[in-house]
């Protein structure tokens, strides 16, 4: 008796408000992606192919934040068509740098940027995908790490949990033998409160971590703020340091009142 032919798992890759950098990370996998492509059916990936197939999908990778009314409807539809949904990158996991609008008047931004603001439909906030639908896993980074991306894809297709570290960048510095920049050189660094994943890329070149992978699981911001001050940063400098790619997440853990009235309103 001939065994039934097992259909290949179906992968969907979707974009919301973002720069496309995390999707390009998947395309840049090249040698790693080719063997994987033989075992899956890439059913929806506009960045890579015009051959778009409808759902359902075994695994959906979502890049970008929810920033427009259309996004709200589309992410719910994608969630309903996906067995597993994984968000990739700072925009999808934390709202991205565009979440700076959450602390200001978006109407003023719109009028400043666009000649015809009345034609632009947008939400007052830029929010992570998890704020609207259940998410099975969040892969952090701006952009994401290609090795971690392949691990996440293979893990979900094999029905196991991805083996992604949940510690801070400081662990990566220790493993690479990198001298601690704040201790040795007084350089401000968010490594102690930032999720690992970049391989301590910036500290390896003498530049303090600026938090592109978002807060780590063991973030201790009340202890971090005085350290940044001791390295010569003003409260305004600290706010700018934190309010970049992962402003939504870092702002959520800033000590109340620690940075004064400016910290509460910015």
Short mmCIF file of N, CA and C in Angstrom, two decimals, residues 10 16 121 251 259:
data_model
loop_
_atom_site.label_atom_id
_atom_site.label_comp_id
_atom_site.label_asym_id
_atom_site.label_seq_id
_atom_site.Cartn_x
_atom_site.Cartn_y
_atom_site.Cartn_z
N UNK A 10 2.95 25.32 4.92
CA UNK A 10 2.79 26.54 4.14
C UNK A 10 3.22 27.74 4.98
N UNK A 16 3.48 45.06 7.55
CA UNK A 16 2.64 46.17 7.98
C UNK A 16 3.51 47.43 7.96
N UNK A 121 -4.97 58.21 5.96
CA UNK A 121 -5.70 57.52 7.02
C UNK A 121 -4.70 56.85 7.94
N UNK A 251 9.46 52.63 27.29
CA UNK A 251 8.66 53.63 28.00
C UNK A 251 7.78 52.97 29.05
N UNK A 259 12.53 60.27 35.78
CA UNK A 259 13.12 61.23 34.87
C UNK A 259 12.38 62.57 34.89
#
